[in-house]
Amino acid sequence: MSDSAINKVGATTGNWLDERLGASGVVKGFSRKVFPDHWSFMLGEIALYSFVILLLSGTFLTFFFVPSAAEVVYDGPYTTLAGQHVSEAFDSTMHLSFEVRGGLLMRQIHHWAALIFVVSMIVHMFRIFFTGAFRKPREINWVIGMILAILAVVEGFLGYSLPDDLLSGNGLRIAQGIVLGIPVVGSYVSFFLFGGGFPGEAFIPRFYTLHVLLIPAIMLALITFHLILVVVHKHTQYPGPGKTNSNVVGFPLFPIYTAKAGGFFFIVFGVTALMGALFTINGIWVYGPYDPSPIGAGAQPDFYMGFLDGAVRIMPGFVEFTVWGHTVSPNIFLPTLVLPGLMVTPALLYPWIEAWVTGDKREHHLLDRPRNQPTRTGLGVMAITLYTLLWISGGNDIVATHLHLSINDITHVLRVIVFVFPPLAYLITKRICLGLQRKDREKVLHGRETGRVFRTEEGEVFELHAPLSANDRWLLVGFDSPEPAQALPATDSSGVRRPGGALEKVRQKISKFYFEDRVAPVTPAELAEAHHHGDHEEISASGGGDEKHAISSGH
């Protein structure tokens, strides 16, 4: 078929579809949608592409996996387990790993993609947090991201449990203990999940349905809604020349961004496949089938569940007590259900908390530099520190054996530093941010250090500074630095008592916590004063400066 014939067929088909669907206007407008270009935006793309890889590899795995706990005798090529009584789920996973061409590679690609998905989502969420991308009008997208992160953890745990090997069985037993720790209804919930006593034969089909059908469908719907909101709200961007709250500076979706995104997808796919080919993960043949009696030494969950395991390990056992003949075990309930709730709930509500504290109801499409929001950045680092310490606690036995230390001493130390280090990390991070802000302020007022020193005939020594360009200076001064909320009189001008007095006092105290330590950006008046005193011979209050000259600054 000639090129003209192909073009004619394509034009006819396109015209037929456009007349019935009216798609040309949508495609034209969408293809011109501009997206900014910055490396940190690729974190969300990695999460999206990893999810696509999970769907593709997971579909392949469903062709061979048997979601049944029924007992069979293993007679596969792995002779070490020959004659062992195993579940059909374990047997089919072994068959997939050793007898299906490419099966082991697909299993490992699937597992690595799951880990990459969770990691990229967590890092992506922290990027959004530190840069303030959650502010109006993106609060809903922030909540969607949080729900996706929670679902990703649950989805990973369900998939991790399906092979019914010793390691996943031990993790499942811990999960069942956590469920039993729920006051009053724990035993009922456990019986519902496992279809009776643990482990039973009902949990694998139930977990399989949740893992391959329900949760992926919810996640796919949330991701679709998330992408729609990204288009509706337009993409955030970092401050820079020509960038405002009313525009987006970048590349159009088609053809530039589409080509870049497509290439990046294959890079992510290639790296994931390479990891699956070179690095063994979840070798169930090493652990063997699940048996409630033994447990493997040094058994560790995947990293995203490690913080829960660590919280349980360092929780003191003496908090368990008996009431009217019934044992109450908050040493399980508190670290596994209350603690995650205390961590997740403020994170979900944070966009509204910060908006309430600042009183800021504006739309924000320009991102913050983390240093310009020291309290928010400090809180984020505090959360990361707490998570890291809990994660390390989940491997206290590994730390003890590798460093030849007492596991009891390690546990006692972790019980202390889990309360000490996060606030310390907050204070250090906040002071670093304030120091960086002061450094930026100094650079605006006195120019950029050149490393050159000038000595006058009188012997006085000056460091030579170079003036900043107008664009560089704008990046260092173009940010908001709110002041703490001021207390209002108890009554208004008419003598009527103001509503919400107690709540307003709380807001003022939190506002003071947020903004009491602040470094205000340099104002034009301050630049003019610096110029007037001779500290800035080349920089005027209106901006600009001769890059070819140096500024002498001596104090």
XYZ file of C-alpha atoms in Angstrom:
555
model
C 0.000 0.000 0.000
C 1.398 3.385 -0.993
C 1.981 6.246 1.430
C -0.853 8.269 -0.106
C -3.267 5.370 0.384
C -2.169 4.974 4.032
C -2.599 8.706 4.638
C -6.041 8.625 3.054
C -7.137 5.708 5.243
C -5.794 7.460 8.340
C -7.517 10.734 7.444
C -10.804 8.979 6.738
C -10.662 7.043 10.011
C -9.750 10.141 11.998
C -12.533 12.165 10.407
C -15.055 9.372 11.098
C -14.082 9.263 14.782
C -14.032 13.038 15.124
C -17.539 13.389 13.678
C -18.885 10.925 16.257
C -16.723 11.635 19.293
C -15.587 15.221 18.778
C -12.113 14.186 19.848
C -10.071 16.608 17.759
C -10.604 19.546 20.112
C -9.723 17.465 23.174
C -6.635 15.949 21.546
C -5.493 19.328 20.243
C -5.898 21.035 23.605
C -4.359 18.189 25.563
C -1.362 17.854 23.236
C -0.581 21.529 23.827
C -0.689 21.112 27.612
C 2.605 22.410 28.986
C 4.550 20.501 31.634
C 7.573 21.967 33.471
C 10.922 20.223 33.363
C 12.730 19.321 36.592
C 14.416 16.118 37.743
C 12.321 15.865 40.939
C 9.115 15.562 38.881
C 10.454 12.236 37.601
C 9.804 10.649 41.006
C 6.069 10.570 40.324
C 6.738 9.184 36.850
C 8.834 6.357 38.327
C 5.907 5.450 40.595
C 3.492 5.493 37.647
C 5.732 3.396 35.401
C 6.424 0.924 38.205
C 2.680 0.485 38.610
C 2.380 -0.285 34.899
C 5.188 -2.860 35.229
C 3.370 -4.394 38.191
C 0.184 -4.763 36.157
C 2.012 -6.370 33.235
C 4.173 -8.758 35.266
C 1.318 -9.554 37.663
C -0.930 -10.529 34.764
C 1.717 -13.021 33.628
C 2.028 -14.493 37.124
C -1.723 -15.079 37.430
C -1.560 -17.532 34.508
C 0.453 -19.981 36.610
C -0.240 -19.228 40.271
C -2.802 -21.420 42.056
C -4.447 -19.518 44.954
C -5.164 -22.508 47.151
C -3.930 -23.709 50.538
C -4.873 -27.311 49.764
C -2.058 -29.720 50.588
C -0.081 -31.499 47.841
C 3.245 -33.355 47.670
C 6.052 -31.479 45.963
C 7.685 -33.445 43.133
C 9.370 -30.662 41.177
C 13.004 -30.289 40.052
C 14.171 -28.717 43.333
C 15.133 -32.047 44.936
C 15.828 -30.601 48.397
C 12.064 -30.300 48.920
C 11.143 -33.546 47.150
C 8.342 -35.382 48.953
C 7.517 -32.424 51.206
C 3.870 -31.661 51.930
C 3.243 -28.137 50.668
C 0.283 -25.984 49.734
C -0.819 -25.615 46.117
C 0.135 -21.938 46.324
C 3.711 -22.835 47.270
C 3.862 -25.654 44.718
C 2.658 -23.424 41.879
C 5.137 -20.706 42.860
C 7.966 -23.258 42.774
C 6.708 -24.477 39.392
C 6.638 -20.901 38.160
C 10.172 -20.288 39.423
C 11.873 -23.448 38.114
C 9.791 -24.876 35.276
C 8.092 -21.964 33.488
C 10.401 -20.278 30.986
C 11.081 -16.770 32.279
C 8.897 -17.374 35.318
C 11.537 -16.631 37.930
C 12.561 -13.473 36.064
C 8.952 -12.257 35.993
C 8.519 -13.031 39.688
C 11.589 -11.025 40.569
C 10.670 -8.158 38.222
C 7.278 -8.058 39.933
C 8.809 -7.983 43.409
C 11.433 -5.365 42.552
C 8.813 -3.234 40.791
C 6.691 -3.344 43.947
C 9.591 -2.102 46.054
C 10.451 0.625 43.534
C 6.797 1.665 43.437
C 6.593 2.094 47.208
C 9.971 3.848 47.444
C 9.231 6.263 44.608
C 5.801 7.049 46.045
C 7.212 7.816 49.493
C 10.007 9.994 48.098
C 7.528 11.679 45.742
C 5.222 12.480 48.656
C 8.082 13.974 50.652
C 9.071 16.090 47.638
C 5.516 17.402 47.536
C 5.583 18.035 51.278
C 8.908 19.861 51.382
C 8.073 22.096 48.399
C 4.507 22.895 49.481
C 2.882 21.330 46.407
C -0.012 20.161 48.601
C -1.411 23.669 49.079
C -4.620 24.981 47.530
C -5.967 23.787 45.110
C -4.135 20.430 45.422
C -5.332 19.247 48.834
C -7.427 16.452 47.285
C -4.458 15.211 45.277
C -2.404 15.106 48.479
C -5.053 12.930 50.144
C -5.168 10.687 47.067
C -1.400 10.287 47.257
C -1.560 9.360 50.936
C -4.304 6.788 50.292
C -2.284 5.345 47.398
C 0.767 5.007 49.646
C -1.281 3.173 52.287
C -2.870 0.901 49.683
C 0.570 0.186 48.200
C 1.801 -1.044 51.580
C -1.273 -3.256 52.058
C -1.050 -4.534 48.480
C 2.623 -5.361 48.905
C 1.966 -7.266 52.109
C -0.833 -9.297 50.510
C 1.325 -10.242 47.530
C 4.237 -11.035 49.829
C 1.983 -13.478 51.734
C 0.608 -15.412 48.746
C 3.496 -17.889 48.097
C 2.840 -19.453 51.537
C 6.525 -19.916 52.299
C 8.071 -19.886 55.769
C 9.108 -16.229 55.700
C 5.765 -14.878 54.491
C 3.925 -17.253 56.848
C 5.816 -15.854 59.811
C 4.907 -12.342 58.696
C 1.298 -13.390 58.332
C 1.345 -14.854 61.824
C 2.573 -11.516 63.164
C -0.208 -9.755 61.261
C -2.746 -12.105 62.809
C -1.341 -11.289 66.245
C -1.756 -7.585 65.485
C -5.383 -8.171 64.524
C -5.960 -10.135 67.732
C -4.541 -7.162 69.638
C -7.504 -4.987 68.626
C -9.594 -4.531 71.780
C -12.958 -6.307 71.927
C -13.312 -7.162 68.213
C -9.824 -8.520 67.467
C -10.728 -12.226 67.567
C -13.822 -11.667 65.417
C -11.813 -9.788 62.770
C -9.181 -12.550 62.768
C -11.805 -15.266 62.271
C -13.331 -13.253 59.432
C -10.000 -12.759 57.629
C -8.750 -16.328 57.988
C -12.057 -18.150 57.857
C -11.553 -19.603 61.325
C -8.387 -20.423 63.220
C -4.951 -19.511 61.924
C -3.754 -20.273 59.323
C -6.640 -22.208 57.800
C -7.182 -22.664 54.061
C -9.407 -19.682 53.268
C -6.900 -16.848 53.571
C -4.964 -17.461 50.323
C -8.027 -17.230 48.004
C -9.253 -14.202 49.934
C -5.887 -12.460 49.853
C -5.533 -13.345 46.171
C -8.851 -11.671 45.333
C -7.848 -8.553 47.218
C -4.370 -8.544 45.677
C -5.228 -9.027 42.002
C -8.708 -7.501 41.789
C -10.042 -5.149 44.439
C -7.016 -3.115 45.558
C -5.447 -2.758 42.063
C -8.808 -1.534 40.736
C -9.046 1.066 43.505
C -5.442 2.145 42.933
C -5.948 2.405 39.171
C -9.033 4.580 39.692
C -7.188 6.819 42.172
C -4.171 7.172 39.856
C -6.456 8.111 36.971
C -8.236 10.702 39.119
C -4.873 11.988 40.335
C -3.621 12.516 36.752
C -6.873 14.237 35.787
C -6.454 16.669 38.683
C -2.835 17.318 37.640
C -4.134 18.400 34.224
C -7.037 20.419 35.657
C -4.934 22.264 38.240
C -1.883 22.507 35.922
C 1.516 21.299 37.089
C 3.401 23.117 39.811
C 6.798 24.583 38.962
C 9.853 25.889 40.730
C 10.330 29.671 40.898
C 12.336 31.187 38.091
C 12.428 33.842 35.385
C 9.046 34.252 33.717
C 7.346 31.766 36.069
C 4.246 32.954 37.896
C 1.154 31.534 39.550
C -0.778 32.105 36.331
C 1.445 30.304 33.812
C 3.536 27.170 33.292
C 6.967 27.285 31.659
C 8.022 24.013 30.082
C 7.406 21.729 27.124
C 4.135 20.736 25.415
C 2.831 17.242 25.983
C 3.192 16.356 22.304
C 5.689 15.698 20.867
C 8.453 16.703 23.311
C 7.126 15.557 26.682
C 5.570 12.400 25.196
C 8.913 11.374 23.699
C 10.779 12.071 26.934
C 8.196 10.253 29.061
C 8.158 7.257 26.725
C 11.927 7.003 26.814
C 11.972 7.290 30.587
C 9.381 4.507 30.886
C 11.672 2.118 29.023
C 14.601 3.176 31.206
C 12.593 2.332 34.338
C 11.463 -0.949 32.765
C 15.023 -1.789 31.751
C 16.498 -1.067 35.165
C 13.754 -3.105 36.861
C 14.325 -6.031 34.490
C 18.078 -5.826 35.098
C 17.528 -5.945 38.855
C 15.199 -8.911 38.418
C 17.808 -10.717 36.339
C 20.826 -10.017 38.556
C 19.579 -9.791 42.140
C 17.677 -12.648 43.748
C 14.801 -11.605 45.946
C 12.279 -13.691 47.875
C 13.865 -17.063 47.129
C 11.101 -19.165 48.646
C 12.986 -22.427 47.959
C 15.502 -21.348 50.611
C 12.807 -20.815 53.248
C 10.664 -23.806 52.397
C 6.885 -24.126 52.887
C 5.174 -22.506 55.835
C 5.136 -24.465 59.062
C 3.812 -22.810 62.251
C 6.493 -24.418 64.438
C 9.846 -23.041 63.101
C 10.966 -19.527 62.281
C 13.968 -18.480 60.248
C 16.781 -16.624 62.039
C 17.082 -13.011 60.938
C 13.674 -13.024 59.267
C 12.854 -9.518 58.075
C 9.835 -8.119 56.254
C 10.067 -5.848 53.226
C 11.239 -2.374 54.211
C 7.786 -0.754 54.071
C 6.554 -3.072 56.847
C 9.773 -2.882 58.851
C 8.754 0.150 60.894
C 5.716 -1.696 62.300
C 7.864 -4.699 63.198
C 10.364 -2.362 64.843
C 7.674 -0.583 66.854
C 6.535 -3.937 68.252
C 10.073 -5.038 69.061
C 10.952 -1.999 71.157
C 7.565 -1.722 72.873
C 7.990 -2.700 76.555
C 6.076 -5.802 77.582
C 5.197 -4.580 81.077
C 2.272 -2.525 79.760
C 0.212 -5.729 79.426
C -2.332 -6.135 82.224
C -5.429 -8.120 83.235
C -8.925 -6.732 83.839
C -11.685 -8.974 85.263
C -9.850 -12.048 84.102
C -9.267 -10.733 80.568
C -5.751 -9.942 79.333
C -5.365 -6.529 77.714
C -2.276 -6.182 75.488
C -1.655 -2.536 74.561
C 1.948 -3.546 73.885
C 0.639 -4.830 70.526
C -2.273 -2.469 69.928
C -0.344 0.753 70.606
C 2.675 0.282 68.291
C 0.827 -1.378 65.399
C -2.483 0.471 65.237
C -2.358 3.609 67.396
C 1.137 4.705 66.324
C 0.457 4.408 62.556
C -2.784 6.278 63.102
C -0.935 9.066 64.888
C 1.549 9.202 62.007
C -0.932 9.056 59.121
C -3.775 11.271 60.394
C -1.743 14.509 60.770
C -0.143 13.814 57.388
C -3.552 13.453 55.723
C -4.838 16.678 57.291
C -1.626 18.686 56.973
C -2.707 20.864 53.984
C -5.666 22.145 55.997
C -3.622 22.452 59.200
C -1.022 24.672 57.545
C -3.670 26.743 55.739
C -5.500 27.272 59.039
C -2.317 28.262 60.871
C -1.151 30.692 58.182
C -4.610 31.960 57.235
C -3.505 31.599 53.606
C -6.439 30.905 51.268
C -4.641 31.715 48.007
C -3.902 29.289 45.193
C -0.254 28.271 44.935
C 1.328 27.052 41.716
C 4.919 28.034 42.506
C 6.867 25.694 44.770
C 8.787 26.625 47.907
C 12.466 26.119 48.486
C 12.581 23.873 51.595
C 14.998 26.256 53.323
C 12.398 29.027 53.112
C 9.945 26.933 55.156
C 12.169 25.841 58.066
C 9.410 24.589 60.371
C 7.732 22.489 57.691
C 11.095 21.102 56.561
C 12.030 20.310 60.149
C 8.768 18.443 60.699
C 9.366 16.403 57.543
C 12.890 15.442 58.608
C 11.549 14.579 62.069
C 9.054 12.170 60.478
C 11.788 10.604 58.336
C 13.993 10.187 61.418
C 11.215 8.497 63.390
C 10.459 6.129 60.502
C 14.157 5.299 60.072
C 14.647 4.532 63.769
C 11.585 2.271 63.826
C 12.851 0.550 60.682
C 16.268 -0.016 62.312
C 14.469 -1.376 65.374
C 12.886 -4.000 63.137
C 16.389 -5.347 62.494
C 17.719 -5.161 66.050
C 18.656 -8.850 65.902
C 20.628 -8.305 62.688
C 22.422 -5.326 64.245
C 23.231 -7.408 67.330
C 24.648 -10.382 65.420
C 26.655 -8.341 62.916
C 28.111 -5.887 65.445
C 28.438 -8.492 68.231
C 26.371 -6.454 70.649
C 23.706 -7.349 73.173
C 20.245 -7.292 71.615
C 18.820 -6.191 74.965
C 21.184 -3.209 75.119
C 20.305 -2.277 71.522
C 16.594 -2.462 72.316
C 16.957 -0.299 75.443
C 18.956 2.309 73.524
C 16.400 2.378 70.683
C 13.574 2.880 73.192
C 15.280 6.090 74.287
C 16.537 7.543 71.006
C 13.204 6.993 69.253
C 11.917 9.802 71.478
C 15.116 11.894 71.531
C 16.420 11.844 67.957
C 13.290 12.998 66.033
C 12.923 16.290 67.989
C 16.690 16.745 67.764
C 16.531 16.228 63.998
C 13.766 18.832 63.838
C 15.818 21.423 65.719
C 18.991 20.794 63.711
C 17.130 20.914 60.388
C 15.361 24.125 61.323
C 18.621 25.795 62.352
C 20.255 24.675 59.102
C 17.376 26.146 57.080
C 17.576 29.431 58.972
C 21.326 29.512 58.451
C 20.892 28.962 54.719
C 18.315 31.759 54.617
C 20.737 34.115 56.355
C 23.394 33.097 53.866
C 21.028 33.918 50.995
C 20.217 37.256 52.590
C 23.897 38.036 52.942
C 24.482 37.119 49.317
C 21.713 39.454 48.153
C 23.001 42.381 50.225
C 26.722 41.919 49.628
C 26.981 39.896 46.433
C 28.499 36.539 45.626
C 31.833 35.609 47.177
C 34.583 35.382 44.556
C 37.387 34.057 46.750
C 39.531 37.060 45.821
C 41.014 39.406 48.409
C 42.008 43.059 47.776
C 44.457 45.008 49.902
C 44.509 48.817 49.873
C 47.579 51.016 50.079
C 46.705 51.677 53.718
C 46.839 47.929 54.425
C 43.072 47.419 54.739
C 41.915 44.082 53.339
C 38.624 43.528 51.509
C 37.010 40.426 50.102
C 35.806 41.035 46.574
C 32.175 40.158 45.907
C 30.455 39.903 42.538
C 26.936 41.308 42.111
C 24.070 38.911 41.505
C 22.036 39.104 38.354
C 18.429 40.233 38.644
C 17.214 36.654 38.059
C 19.534 35.129 40.671
C 18.577 37.802 43.161
C 14.855 37.268 42.575
C 15.200 33.555 43.419
C 16.642 34.523 46.807
C 14.089 37.188 47.711
C 10.902 36.095 45.933
C 9.218 34.103 48.687
C 6.663 34.665 51.431
C 7.781 34.784 55.045
C 4.640 35.064 57.190
C 4.802 36.593 60.634
C 3.186 34.945 63.677
C -0.530 35.641 63.986
C -1.215 38.560 66.303
C -3.649 38.276 69.186
C -6.968 40.001 68.544
C -8.988 41.791 71.227
C -11.571 39.633 72.976
C -14.326 41.940 71.654
C -14.790 43.740 68.348
C -15.269 47.477 67.849
C -18.939 47.163 68.852
C -18.099 45.459 72.111
C -19.391 42.086 70.926
C -17.336 39.083 72.002
C -15.485 37.525 69.094
C -16.508 33.948 68.254
C -14.003 31.116 68.482
C -11.786 32.816 71.023
C -10.259 29.622 72.445
C -9.604 28.156 69.000
C -8.041 31.417 67.859
C -5.639 31.294 70.791
C -4.596 27.806 69.768
C -4.015 29.027 66.218
C -1.887 31.907 67.485
C 0.270 29.564 69.554
C 0.800 27.203 66.628
C 1.502 30.181 64.361
C 4.138 31.364 66.826
C 5.683 27.881 66.753
C 5.788 28.025 62.939
C 6.991 31.565 62.321
C 8.598 32.948 65.483
C 12.050 32.111 64.083
C 12.067 33.694 60.659
C 14.468 35.399 58.296
C 12.601 37.979 56.246
C 13.587 38.339 52.578
C 15.572 41.406 51.587
C 13.354 44.343 50.637
C 14.111 46.992 47.981
C 14.507 49.521 50.796
C 17.236 47.402 52.386
C 19.020 47.126 49.051
C 18.802 50.887 48.635
C 20.208 51.428 52.128
C 23.082 49.043 51.430
C 23.834 50.959 48.242
C 23.665 54.248 50.096
C 26.279 53.137 52.658
C 28.635 51.962 49.946
C 28.225 48.265 50.674
C 26.787 47.751 47.218
C 28.305 50.005 44.619
C 26.897 48.083 41.677
C 23.526 46.868 42.956
C 20.610 49.259 43.093
C 17.295 48.848 44.855
C 15.528 48.335 41.553
C 17.625 45.299 40.676
C 20.263 44.626 38.053
C 23.998 44.974 38.243
C 27.104 44.877 36.138
C 28.437 41.335 36.149
C 31.828 42.527 34.946
C 32.577 44.468 38.101
C 33.278 43.331 41.636
C 31.979 44.742 44.869
C 34.287 45.428 47.753
C 32.710 44.431 51.032
C 34.499 44.957 54.296
C 32.988 44.963 57.765
